[in-house]
mmCIF file of C-alpha atoms in Angstrom:
data_model
loop_
_atom_site.group_PDB
_atom_site.id
_atom_site.type_symbol
_atom_site.label_atom_id
_atom_site.label_comp_id
_atom_site.label_asym_id
_atom_site.label_seq_id
_atom_site.Cartn_x
_atom_site.Cartn_y
_atom_site.Cartn_z
ATOM 1 C CA UNK A 75 3.964 -10.626 -31.857
ATOM 2 C CA UNK A 76 2.747 -10.170 -28.458
ATOM 3 C CA UNK A 77 6.685 -9.003 -27.011
ATOM 4 C CA UNK A 78 5.726 -6.268 -29.295
ATOM 5 C CA UNK A 79 2.346 -4.991 -28.603
ATOM 6 C CA UNK A 80 4.009 -5.072 -25.176
ATOM 7 C CA UNK A 81 6.551 -2.664 -25.549
ATOM 8 C CA UNK A 82 4.807 -1.188 -27.278
ATOM 9 C CA UNK A 83 3.054 1.627 -24.782
ATOM 10 C CA UNK A 84 0.470 3.519 -27.143
ATOM 11 C CA UNK A 85 -0.701 0.077 -28.468
ATOM 12 C CA UNK A 86 -1.380 -0.947 -24.577
ATOM 13 C CA UNK A 87 -2.548 2.199 -23.530
ATOM 14 C CA UNK A 88 -4.991 2.353 -25.299
ATOM 15 C CA UNK A 89 -5.415 -1.610 -25.857
ATOM 16 C CA UNK A 90 -5.932 -1.806 -21.583
ATOM 17 C CA UNK A 91 -8.838 1.039 -22.064
ATOM 18 C CA UNK A 92 -10.784 -1.031 -24.205
ATOM 19 C CA UNK A 93 -10.355 -4.254 -21.958
ATOM 20 C CA UNK A 94 -11.313 -2.255 -18.897
ATOM 21 C CA UNK A 95 -14.150 -0.765 -20.517
ATOM 22 C CA UNK A 96 -16.094 -4.528 -21.009
ATOM 23 C CA UNK A 97 -15.427 -5.439 -17.601
ATOM 24 C CA UNK A 98 -16.288 -2.528 -16.053
ATOM 25 C CA UNK A 99 -20.254 -3.308 -15.338
ATOM 26 C CA UNK A 100 -19.934 -6.992 -15.060
ATOM 27 C CA UNK A 101 -16.514 -6.101 -12.023
ATOM 28 C CA UNK A 102 -19.017 -4.331 -10.125
ATOM 29 C CA UNK A 103 -22.180 -6.480 -9.987
ATOM 30 C CA UNK A 104 -19.248 -8.573 -8.087
ATOM 31 C CA UNK A 105 -20.045 -6.141 -4.859
ATOM 32 C CA UNK A 106 -21.098 -8.786 -2.435
ATOM 33 C CA UNK A 107 -21.147 -5.482 0.343
ATOM 34 C CA UNK A 108 -20.228 -2.539 1.062
ATOM 35 C CA UNK A 109 -19.374 -0.947 4.267
ATOM 36 C CA UNK A 110 -19.184 3.223 4.910
ATOM 37 C CA UNK A 111 -17.383 5.010 7.920
ATOM 38 C CA UNK A 112 -16.949 8.226 7.763
ATOM 39 C CA UNK A 113 -13.180 9.005 6.960
ATOM 40 C CA UNK A 114 -10.702 7.979 4.190
ATOM 41 C CA UNK A 115 -9.875 4.405 4.792
ATOM 42 C CA UNK A 116 -5.939 3.858 3.933
ATOM 43 C CA UNK A 117 -4.703 0.423 5.961
ATOM 44 C CA UNK A 118 -5.258 -2.861 5.132
ATOM 45 C CA UNK A 119 -7.816 -4.993 5.875
ATOM 46 C CA UNK A 120 -6.735 -7.907 8.109
ATOM 47 C CA UNK A 121 -9.230 -10.502 7.109
ATOM 48 C CA UNK A 122 -9.586 -13.868 9.148
ATOM 49 C CA UNK A 123 -11.641 -16.211 9.368
ATOM 50 C CA UNK A 124 -14.701 -14.580 10.721
ATOM 51 C CA UNK A 125 -13.931 -11.261 10.610
ATOM 52 C CA UNK A 126 -12.407 -8.008 8.496
ATOM 53 C CA UNK A 127 -10.231 -5.774 10.575
ATOM 54 C CA UNK A 128 -9.368 -2.616 9.859
ATOM 55 C CA UNK A 129 -9.221 1.077 10.808
ATOM 56 C CA UNK A 130 -10.732 4.426 9.048
ATOM 57 C CA UNK A 131 -9.400 8.404 9.229
ATOM 58 C CA UNK A 132 -12.745 8.903 10.946
ATOM 59 C CA UNK A 133 -10.753 7.725 14.155
ATOM 60 C CA UNK A 134 -12.337 4.577 14.393
ATOM 61 C CA UNK A 135 -11.371 0.752 14.154
ATOM 62 C CA UNK A 136 -14.224 -1.229 12.622
ATOM 63 C CA UNK A 137 -14.358 -5.427 13.349
ATOM 64 C CA UNK A 138 -16.898 -6.210 10.168
ATOM 65 C CA UNK A 139 -18.171 -9.870 9.592
ATOM 66 C CA UNK A 140 -16.562 -11.227 6.945
ATOM 67 C CA UNK A 141 -19.660 -12.643 5.248
ATOM 68 C CA UNK A 142 -21.850 -9.861 5.474
ATOM 69 C CA UNK A 143 -20.748 -7.088 6.223
ATOM 70 C CA UNK A 144 -22.254 -6.170 9.090
ATOM 71 C CA UNK A 145 -20.160 -4.346 12.410
ATOM 72 C CA UNK A 146 -19.243 -6.089 15.330
ATOM 73 C CA UNK A 147 -17.660 -3.831 17.152
ATOM 74 C CA UNK A 148 -15.769 -0.686 17.149
ATOM 75 C CA UNK A 149 -13.384 1.466 19.143
ATOM 76 C CA UNK A 150 -12.970 4.811 18.978
ATOM 77 C CA UNK A 151 -9.526 5.828 19.585
ATOM 78 C CA UNK A 152 -8.177 9.974 19.867
ATOM 79 C CA UNK A 153 -6.590 10.095 16.518
ATOM 80 C CA UNK A 154 -6.862 9.155 12.057
ATOM 81 C CA UNK A 155 -6.168 5.091 11.822
ATOM 82 C CA UNK A 156 -3.833 4.564 8.302
ATOM 83 C CA UNK A 157 -2.500 1.567 10.411
ATOM 84 C CA UNK A 158 -3.269 -1.923 9.236
ATOM 85 C CA UNK A 159 -3.500 -4.224 11.802
ATOM 86 C CA UNK A 160 -1.986 -7.067 13.417
ATOM 87 C CA UNK A 161 -3.031 -10.476 14.778
ATOM 88 C CA UNK A 162 -1.578 -12.450 17.823
ATOM 89 C CA UNK A 163 -3.813 -14.883 19.179
ATOM 90 C CA UNK A 164 -6.804 -13.187 21.121
ATOM 91 C CA UNK A 165 -5.022 -10.103 20.066
ATOM 92 C CA UNK A 166 -5.724 -7.396 17.956
ATOM 93 C CA UNK A 167 -3.089 -4.097 17.317
ATOM 94 C CA UNK A 168 -2.958 -1.203 15.473
ATOM 95 C CA UNK A 169 -1.597 1.872 16.149
ATOM 96 C CA UNK A 170 -3.402 5.637 15.961
ATOM 97 C CA UNK A 171 -2.170 9.339 14.886
ATOM 98 C CA UNK A 172 -1.732 10.190 18.689
ATOM 99 C CA UNK A 173 0.670 7.960 18.746
ATOM 100 C CA UNK A 174 -0.392 5.133 19.984
ATOM 101 C CA UNK A 175 -0.278 1.124 19.571
ATOM 102 C CA UNK A 176 -3.646 -0.477 20.532
ATOM 103 C CA UNK A 177 -3.915 -3.699 21.283
ATOM 104 C CA UNK A 178 -7.679 -5.006 21.067
ATOM 105 C CA UNK A 179 -9.604 -8.633 22.401
ATOM 106 C CA UNK A 180 -10.674 -9.643 18.611
ATOM 107 C CA UNK A 181 -13.809 -10.974 19.991
ATOM 108 C CA UNK A 182 -15.319 -7.847 21.785
ATOM 109 C CA UNK A 183 -13.390 -4.996 21.362
ATOM 110 C CA UNK A 184 -11.864 -4.647 24.728
ATOM 111 C CA UNK A 185 -8.967 -2.986 25.344
ATOM 112 C CA UNK A 186 -6.318 -5.171 26.424
ATOM 113 C CA UNK A 187 -3.478 -2.848 26.948
ATOM 114 C CA UNK A 188 -1.033 0.377 24.741
ATOM 115 C CA UNK A 189 1.631 2.172 24.586
ATOM 116 C CA UNK A 190 2.386 5.498 24.208
ATOM 117 C CA UNK A 191 5.160 6.189 21.871
ATOM 118 C CA UNK A 192 6.520 10.023 21.357
ATOM 119 C CA UNK A 193 4.900 12.501 19.317
ATOM 120 C CA UNK A 194 3.565 11.301 16.478
ATOM 121 C CA UNK A 195 3.640 13.363 12.851
ATOM 122 C CA UNK A 196 2.671 13.696 8.756
ATOM 123 C CA UNK A 197 6.111 15.110 7.518
ATOM 124 C CA UNK A 198 3.683 16.857 3.992
ATOM 125 C CA UNK A 199 0.299 16.323 2.052
ATOM 126 C CA UNK A 200 1.203 12.671 0.968
ATOM 127 C CA UNK A 201 2.704 10.905 4.201
ATOM 128 C CA UNK A 202 -0.297 8.911 4.428
ATOM 129 C CA UNK A 203 0.563 6.217 5.878
ATOM 130 C CA UNK A 204 1.272 4.878 9.169
ATOM 131 C CA UNK A 205 3.567 2.101 10.145
ATOM 132 C CA UNK A 206 1.738 -1.398 11.041
ATOM 133 C CA UNK A 207 2.661 -3.809 13.932
ATOM 134 C CA UNK A 208 4.956 -7.239 13.012
ATOM 135 C CA UNK A 209 4.333 -9.787 15.098
ATOM 136 C CA UNK A 210 7.079 -12.828 15.252
ATOM 137 C CA UNK A 211 7.687 -15.055 18.158
ATOM 138 C CA UNK A 212 5.770 -12.957 20.826
ATOM 139 C CA UNK A 213 7.870 -10.179 20.494
ATOM 140 C CA UNK A 214 5.809 -6.715 18.228
ATOM 141 C CA UNK A 215 7.808 -4.395 15.613
ATOM 142 C CA UNK A 216 6.910 -0.919 14.896
ATOM 143 C CA UNK A 217 8.057 2.236 13.757
ATOM 144 C CA UNK A 218 6.884 5.102 14.481
ATOM 145 C CA UNK A 219 6.612 9.616 13.961
ATOM 146 C CA UNK A 220 9.417 9.875 17.013
ATOM 147 C CA UNK A 221 11.768 8.222 14.407
ATOM 148 C CA UNK A 222 12.053 4.953 16.859
ATOM 149 C CA UNK A 223 11.687 1.474 15.930
ATOM 150 C CA UNK A 224 9.452 -0.508 18.208
ATOM 151 C CA UNK A 225 10.398 -4.133 19.639
ATOM 152 C CA UNK A 226 7.646 -5.031 22.654
ATOM 153 C CA UNK A 227 5.976 -7.449 24.461
ATOM 154 C CA UNK A 228 3.123 -9.378 22.427
ATOM 155 C CA UNK A 229 0.579 -9.849 25.766
ATOM 156 C CA UNK A 230 2.245 -7.216 27.594
ATOM 157 C CA UNK A 231 2.898 -4.279 25.513
ATOM 158 C CA UNK A 232 6.402 -3.488 27.448
ATOM 159 C CA UNK A 233 9.260 -2.195 25.546
ATOM 160 C CA UNK A 234 12.202 -5.314 25.055
ATOM 161 C CA UNK A 235 13.556 -2.693 23.076
ATOM 162 C CA UNK A 236 13.885 0.752 20.388
ATOM 163 C CA UNK A 237 16.058 1.819 18.114
ATOM 164 C CA UNK A 238 15.983 5.838 16.865
ATOM 165 C CA UNK A 239 16.660 7.033 12.809
ATOM 166 C CA UNK A 240 16.807 10.856 12.376
ATOM 167 C CA UNK A 241 13.148 10.547 10.370
ATOM 168 C CA UNK A 242 9.903 9.625 11.281
ATOM 169 C CA UNK A 243 9.545 5.663 10.753
ATOM 170 C CA UNK A 244 5.438 5.040 9.127
ATOM 171 C CA UNK A 245 7.148 1.808 7.473
ATOM 172 C CA UNK A 246 6.167 -1.593 8.283
ATOM 173 C CA UNK A 247 8.898 -3.785 9.298
ATOM 174 C CA UNK A 248 9.315 -7.425 8.356
ATOM 175 C CA UNK A 249 10.796 -10.342 9.642
ATOM 176 C CA UNK A 250 13.335 -11.887 8.653
ATOM 177 C CA UNK A 251 16.124 -14.766 9.214
ATOM 178 C CA UNK A 252 16.369 -12.634 12.923
ATOM 179 C CA UNK A 253 16.012 -9.911 11.653
ATOM 180 C CA UNK A 254 14.656 -6.464 11.014
ATOM 181 C CA UNK A 255 14.649 -4.477 7.854
ATOM 182 C CA UNK A 256 12.416 -0.766 7.814
ATOM 183 C CA UNK A 257 13.113 2.010 5.859
ATOM 184 C CA UNK A 258 13.139 5.944 7.527
ATOM 185 C CA UNK A 259 11.829 8.758 6.215
ATOM 186 C CA UNK A 260 15.654 10.162 6.786
ATOM 187 C CA UNK A 261 16.121 7.931 3.207
ATOM 188 C CA UNK A 262 17.882 4.892 5.455
ATOM 189 C CA UNK A 263 17.071 1.999 5.008
ATOM 190 C CA UNK A 264 17.577 -0.171 7.882
ATOM 191 C CA UNK A 265 18.651 -4.077 8.772
ATOM 192 C CA UNK A 266 18.499 -4.969 12.650
ATOM 193 C CA UNK A 267 19.271 -7.282 15.219
ATOM 194 C CA UNK A 268 15.373 -8.745 16.174
ATOM 195 C CA UNK A 269 17.058 -9.636 19.566
ATOM 196 C CA UNK A 270 17.931 -6.478 20.413
ATOM 197 C CA UNK A 271 17.625 -4.091 18.298
ATOM 198 C CA UNK A 272 21.613 -3.318 17.298
ATOM 199 C CA UNK A 273 22.088 -2.057 14.220
ATOM 200 C CA UNK A 274 23.699 -4.684 11.747
ATOM 201 C CA UNK A 275 24.206 -2.737 8.236
ATOM 202 C CA UNK A 276 22.612 0.852 7.199
ATOM 203 C CA UNK A 277 21.747 1.405 3.687
ATOM 204 C CA UNK A 278 21.373 5.127 1.456
ATOM 205 C CA UNK A 279 19.083 5.803 -0.753
ATOM 206 C CA UNK A 280 20.692 8.396 -3.693
ATOM 207 C CA UNK A 281 18.306 10.817 -3.179
ATOM 208 C CA UNK A 282 17.377 13.034 -5.712
ATOM 209 C CA UNK A 283 17.548 16.656 -6.642
ATOM 210 C CA UNK A 284 13.796 17.550 -4.976
ATOM 211 C CA UNK A 285 14.002 15.135 -2.921
ATOM 212 C CA UNK A 286 17.619 15.031 -1.538
ATOM 213 C CA UNK A 287 16.543 12.017 1.620
ATOM 214 C CA UNK A 288 15.357 9.824 -1.049
ATOM 215 C CA UNK A 289 12.902 8.391 2.103
ATOM 216 C CA UNK A 290 11.312 5.454 2.220
ATOM 217 C CA UNK A 291 7.507 5.758 3.161
ATOM 218 C CA UNK A 292 6.608 2.338 2.700
ATOM 219 C CA UNK A 293 7.424 -1.686 3.906
ATOM 220 C CA UNK A 294 9.319 -3.894 2.230
ATOM 221 C CA UNK A 295 9.493 -7.532 1.039
ATOM 222 C CA UNK A 296 12.211 -9.962 1.542
ATOM 223 C CA UNK A 297 12.204 -13.190 -0.614
ATOM 224 C CA UNK A 298 15.624 -15.736 -1.623
ATOM 225 C CA UNK A 299 18.568 -13.642 0.507
ATOM 226 C CA UNK A 300 17.206 -10.166 -1.264
ATOM 227 C CA UNK A 301 15.448 -7.023 0.484
ATOM 228 C CA UNK A 302 13.198 -5.161 -2.781
ATOM 229 C CA UNK A 303 11.712 -1.711 -1.210
ATOM 230 C CA UNK A 304 11.076 1.475 -2.971
ATOM 231 C CA UNK A 305 12.035 4.553 -2.364
ATOM 232 C CA UNK A 306 10.959 8.931 -2.626
ATOM 233 C CA UNK A 307 14.100 9.258 -4.921
ATOM 234 C CA UNK A 308 12.931 7.991 -7.742
ATOM 235 C CA UNK A 309 14.529 4.593 -7.590
ATOM 236 C CA UNK A 310 13.535 0.571 -6.563
ATOM 237 C CA UNK A 311 16.136 -1.584 -5.051
ATOM 238 C CA UNK A 312 16.646 -4.883 -4.571
ATOM 239 C CA UNK A 313 19.159 -5.760 -2.069
ATOM 240 C CA UNK A 314 21.400 -8.507 -0.430
ATOM 241 C CA UNK A 315 19.939 -9.386 2.725
ATOM 242 C CA UNK A 316 23.126 -9.816 4.177
ATOM 243 C CA UNK A 317 25.510 -7.735 4.495
ATOM 244 C CA UNK A 318 23.093 -4.208 2.233
ATOM 245 C CA UNK A 319 25.260 -3.987 -0.762
ATOM 246 C CA UNK A 320 23.155 -3.067 -4.229
ATOM 247 C CA UNK A 321 21.819 -5.887 -6.523
ATOM 248 C CA UNK A 322 20.541 -3.664 -8.908
ATOM 249 C CA UNK A 323 18.414 -0.847 -8.802
ATOM 250 C CA UNK A 324 15.716 0.668 -11.582
ATOM 251 C CA UNK A 325 14.622 4.546 -11.715
ATOM 252 C CA UNK A 326 12.252 5.301 -12.914
ATOM 253 C CA UNK A 327 12.115 9.139 -14.187
ATOM 254 C CA UNK A 328 8.876 10.699 -13.152
ATOM 255 C CA UNK A 329 7.023 9.259 -10.114
ATOM 256 C CA UNK A 330 8.594 7.628 -6.368
ATOM 257 C CA UNK A 331 8.089 3.952 -5.768
ATOM 258 C CA UNK A 332 5.701 4.284 -2.986
ATOM 259 C CA UNK A 333 3.485 1.515 -2.892
ATOM 260 C CA UNK A 334 5.240 -1.885 -1.176
ATOM 261 C CA UNK A 335 6.539 -4.686 -3.817
ATOM 262 C CA UNK A 336 4.587 -8.231 -4.134
ATOM 263 C CA UNK A 337 7.078 -10.895 -4.871
ATOM 264 C CA UNK A 338 5.541 -13.745 -7.103
ATOM 265 C CA UNK A 339 8.268 -16.203 -8.922
ATOM 266 C CA UNK A 340 10.560 -14.945 -10.740
ATOM 267 C CA UNK A 341 8.926 -11.694 -10.948
ATOM 268 C CA UNK A 342 8.289 -8.622 -8.708
ATOM 269 C CA UNK A 343 5.145 -5.916 -8.708
ATOM 270 C CA UNK A 344 5.015 -2.284 -7.843
ATOM 271 C CA UNK A 345 3.837 1.170 -9.309
ATOM 272 C CA UNK A 346 4.841 4.613 -9.809
ATOM 273 C CA UNK A 347 2.895 7.850 -7.472
ATOM 274 C CA UNK A 348 3.020 10.881 -10.277
ATOM 275 C CA UNK A 349 4.553 8.135 -12.886
ATOM 276 C CA UNK A 350 1.733 6.589 -13.494
ATOM 277 C CA UNK A 351 2.693 2.491 -14.067
ATOM 278 C CA UNK A 352 2.911 -0.280 -13.534
ATOM 279 C CA UNK A 353 6.203 -2.810 -13.372
ATOM 280 C CA UNK A 354 7.021 -5.957 -13.615
ATOM 281 C CA UNK A 355 10.461 -6.625 -12.882
ATOM 282 C CA UNK A 356 12.523 -9.606 -12.662
ATOM 283 C CA UNK A 357 13.395 -10.625 -9.625
ATOM 284 C CA UNK A 358 17.169 -11.132 -10.311
ATOM 285 C CA UNK A 359 18.592 -8.024 -12.497
ATOM 286 C CA UNK A 360 15.563 -6.387 -12.486
ATOM 287 C CA UNK A 361 14.809 -6.058 -16.038
ATOM 288 C CA UNK A 362 11.533 -4.502 -17.320
ATOM 289 C CA UNK A 363 9.398 -7.764 -18.232
ATOM 290 C CA UNK A 364 6.533 -5.858 -18.880
ATOM 291 C CA UNK A 365 4.609 -2.292 -18.078
ATOM 292 C CA UNK A 366 1.730 -0.038 -17.905
ATOM 293 C CA UNK A 367 0.792 3.119 -17.636
ATOM 294 C CA UNK A 368 -1.936 3.984 -16.052
ATOM 295 C CA UNK A 369 -3.904 7.664 -14.931
ATOM 296 C CA UNK A 370 -3.327 7.589 -11.436
ATOM 297 C CA UNK A 371 -0.655 6.846 -8.550
ATOM 298 C CA UNK A 372 -0.006 3.585 -7.061
ATOM 299 C CA UNK A 373 0.882 3.616 -3.675
ATOM 300 C CA UNK A 374 -1.269 0.057 -2.385
ATOM 301 C CA UNK A 375 0.609 -3.414 -2.560
ATOM 302 C CA UNK A 376 -0.681 -5.055 -5.632
ATOM 303 C CA UNK A 377 -2.560 -9.044 -4.712
ATOM 304 C CA UNK A 378 -1.373 -12.065 -7.054
ATOM 305 C CA UNK A 379 -4.747 -14.557 -7.486
ATOM 306 C CA UNK A 380 -5.740 -17.107 -9.828
ATOM 307 C CA UNK A 381 -2.555 -16.284 -12.740
ATOM 308 C CA UNK A 382 -3.706 -12.016 -11.625
ATOM 309 C CA UNK A 383 -2.179 -9.203 -10.589
ATOM 310 C CA UNK A 384 -4.599 -6.982 -8.884
ATOM 311 C CA UNK A 385 -3.694 -3.140 -7.836
ATOM 312 C CA UNK A 386 -5.212 0.044 -6.685
ATOM 313 C CA UNK A 387 -5.072 3.710 -8.339
ATOM 314 C CA UNK A 388 -5.906 7.040 -7.416
ATOM 315 C CA UNK A 389 -8.902 6.728 -9.715
ATOM 316 C CA UNK A 390 -10.440 5.257 -7.405
ATOM 317 C CA UNK A 391 -10.114 1.519 -8.892
ATOM 318 C CA UNK A 392 -9.406 -2.000 -8.975
ATOM 319 C CA UNK A 393 -7.337 -3.566 -12.082
ATOM 320 C CA UNK A 394 -6.460 -7.051 -12.858
ATOM 321 C CA UNK A 395 -3.931 -7.907 -14.771
ATOM 322 C CA UNK A 396 -2.618 -10.846 -16.796
ATOM 323 C CA UNK A 397 0.870 -11.552 -14.365
ATOM 324 C CA UNK A 398 2.843 -12.514 -17.389
ATOM 325 C CA UNK A 399 1.844 -10.556 -20.141
ATOM 326 C CA UNK A 400 0.304 -7.647 -18.396
ATOM 327 C CA UNK A 401 -2.717 -7.921 -20.033
ATOM 328 C CA UNK A 402 -6.135 -6.026 -18.389
ATOM 329 C CA UNK A 403 -8.350 -8.826 -17.769
ATOM 330 C CA UNK A 404 -10.293 -7.100 -14.541
ATOM 331 C CA UNK A 405 -11.687 -3.096 -13.253
ATOM 332 C CA UNK A 406 -14.106 -2.299 -10.694
ATOM 333 C CA UNK A 407 -14.676 1.210 -9.481
ATOM 334 C CA UNK A 408 -15.284 2.747 -6.446
ATOM 335 C CA UNK A 409 -18.428 4.317 -5.271
ATOM 336 C CA UNK A 410 -15.983 7.614 -5.255
ATOM 337 C CA UNK A 411 -15.616 7.309 -9.156
ATOM 338 C CA UNK A 412 -19.175 6.942 -9.470
ATOM 339 C CA UNK A 413 -20.476 9.464 -8.124
ATOM 340 C CA UNK A 414 -17.482 11.991 -9.395
ATOM 341 C CA UNK A 415 -15.885 10.442 -12.329
ATOM 342 C CA UNK A 416 -17.097 13.572 -14.007
ATOM 343 C CA UNK A 417 -15.035 16.066 -11.774
ATOM 344 C CA UNK A 418 -11.757 14.844 -13.200
ATOM 345 C CA UNK A 419 -13.017 12.906 -16.329
ATOM 346 C CA UNK A 420 -14.597 13.328 -19.374
ATOM 347 C CA UNK A 421 -16.841 11.124 -21.376
ATOM 348 C CA UNK A 422 -13.603 9.374 -23.279
ATOM 349 C CA UNK A 423 -11.632 9.201 -20.470
ATOM 350 C CA UNK A 424 -9.339 12.740 -20.507
ATOM 351 C CA UNK A 425 -8.734 14.526 -17.980
ATOM 352 C CA UNK A 426 -10.512 17.292 -17.575
ATOM 353 C CA UNK A 427 -8.776 21.236 -19.321
ATOM 354 C CA UNK A 428 -9.617 22.620 -16.863
ATOM 355 C CA UNK A 429 -8.424 20.056 -13.887
ATOM 356 C CA UNK A 430 -4.933 20.488 -13.510
ATOM 357 C CA UNK A 431 -3.614 16.660 -11.671
ATOM 358 C CA UNK A 432 0.333 18.590 -10.990
ATOM 359 C CA UNK A 433 -0.805 22.537 -10.843
ATOM 360 C CA UNK A 434 -0.166 25.152 -8.471
ATOM 361 C CA UNK A 435 -3.746 24.518 -6.365
ATOM 362 C CA UNK A 436 -2.060 20.910 -5.352
ATOM 363 C CA UNK A 437 -4.342 20.980 -2.353
ATOM 364 C CA UNK A 438 -7.679 20.986 -4.037
ATOM 365 C CA UNK A 439 -6.294 18.536 -6.565
ATOM 366 C CA UNK A 440 -5.502 15.891 -3.470
ATOM 367 C CA UNK A 441 -9.113 16.472 -2.692
ATOM 368 C CA UNK A 442 -10.688 15.796 -6.202
ATOM 369 C CA UNK A 443 -8.623 12.342 -5.730
ATOM 370 C CA UNK A 444 -9.750 11.493 -2.950
ATOM 371 C CA UNK A 445 -12.949 12.295 -4.211
ATOM 372 C CA UNK A 446 -12.729 9.817 -6.431
ATOM 373 C CA UNK A 447 -12.448 7.545 -4.188
ATOM 374 C CA UNK A 448 -9.113 6.791 -4.171
ATOM 375 C CA UNK A 449 -7.647 3.565 -3.251
ATOM 376 C CA UNK A 450 -4.626 3.423 -0.990
ATOM 377 C CA UNK A 451 -4.905 0.292 0.395
ATOM 378 C CA UNK A 452 -3.732 -2.840 -0.570
ATOM 379 C CA UNK A 453 -6.377 -5.067 -1.928
ATOM 380 C CA UNK A 454 -6.544 -8.514 0.014
ATOM 381 C CA UNK A 455 -7.560 -11.665 -1.165
ATOM 382 C CA UNK A 456 -9.317 -14.572 0.338
ATOM 383 C CA UNK A 457 -11.246 -17.396 -0.739
ATOM 384 C CA UNK A 458 -11.868 -15.579 -4.680
ATOM 385 C CA UNK A 459 -13.464 -12.422 -2.688
ATOM 386 C CA UNK A 460 -11.039 -9.293 -2.892
ATOM 387 C CA UNK A 461 -11.242 -6.759 0.165
ATOM 388 C CA UNK A 462 -10.099 -3.261 0.307
ATOM 389 C CA UNK A 463 -10.868 0.001 1.316
ATOM 390 C CA UNK A 464 -11.174 2.864 -0.122
ATOM 391 C CA UNK A 465 -10.542 7.600 0.558
ATOM 392 C CA UNK A 466 -14.628 7.196 -0.487
ATOM 393 C CA UNK A 467 -15.061 5.855 3.243
ATOM 394 C CA UNK A 468 -16.109 2.694 1.684
ATOM 395 C CA UNK A 469 -14.844 -0.990 3.036
ATOM 396 C CA UNK A 470 -15.107 -3.601 -0.574
ATOM 397 C CA UNK A 471 -15.406 -7.197 -0.743
ATOM 398 C CA UNK A 472 -15.669 -7.972 -4.259
ATOM 399 C CA UNK A 473 -16.384 -11.673 -5.698
ATOM 400 C CA UNK A 474 -13.379 -12.349 -8.146
#
C-alpha cells in the first residue's frame, strides 16, 4: 500500500499539502531568532561553535552570535556577497561580486588579505551564486566569473596555480583524493590535480535544445568513487570519479538540476528548478525511490537530520520529508511568505489567475518570488537548530 501511495503522484501531492498544513503553525513557533539584512541572502551560512557567518546582497558580510542572533561584527565589501564562507584556522574566507576573495580574522572581521581575480560576471537572471572557497591542507580552491579556477595559499593569499575554462565558474570546487572537481558554465565538468591544477579529465554534458552547453551551475558531491552533480541540460549525472565516465544519469523533462546533491546512506537527494520536483534516487543506479511534486523550484542543497531531509523552495518555505518514504513532516515559512503570500497564491494554495510563473514578464515574476522570501540558500543544521537565509533578507535560526 505504501508503495502505491509513493508512486501515485496525484495522491502524494494532495497528501503532502494536507500534512504540511498541520505543521504550519507549530513549525513557525520554533523560530529562535531572526536577523534582518538589507539585501537578499543566497549564500549558505557557516556555523561554528560561537558564530554564524554569512553574506548578503547588501554587500555586507556578517558575523552573528550563534545563540542570540545578535551582530558581533560586519565587513563592508564593494559587491553582493553570494558566496558561502569557509574557515581556515582563525580566517574566514568568502568572495563578493567585485571579483575579490576576502580573508578576514574570524573573531573581529579585520582584513587579513584579499585576492583580486579578473572581472566577475552574472551570466543571466538565474545565475544567483558566486563560487564558494574550499580549504584543504592550507590551500584555498575557488572559482571565478573570469573563467578560472584558482588555488591560493590560505594564510597569505598568494597564488599557487590557476586553470582556465571557457565559461564562468560559479560552482564550488570539491576536494577528494588529491583531486579538485568543479563544473563550469561552458558545459564541462573538470577533474584537476589539486597539487598543480593539471587536467586529469573533463566530461562534456549532453546539452539540451534551448540550453546546448548544459552549464554546470553549482557544486558536486563525491561519494564512494562517484561524483554527482546536476546541469542546466535537465540531467543529473553520476560519474566515475577516477576516470570521468558515466555511471548513470537521469533526465527530468521540465527543469534544470541546479541544487547540489545530498548523499546520505544509499540515497541521493536533489531538487529541480522549473520542474518543481524533489527526488530521492538510489545512488548506485539512479532508480527513483520517491519523488515529491512541489509548488516551486529547489536551488539549495538539502540537509539530513534525525531521519528527515530538509530543503528550501522559492515559495519561501523550508520543508521536511521522511528520508525513506518522502512523507511530509515539517514546514516553516519565511516572513516574506507571511507578508506576500496573497500576491502569488490563492487561499486554496493555487496560483492566482493573474500570476503567470513562466510567462513573458519573467522579471516581474522573479521579483514576486523573491518577495515571497524565496530560499535559495542551503540549510545548515547544528544541535537541532536549522540555520538558513532567505530572499526576504532574514537569516533564520529554527528549532527542529
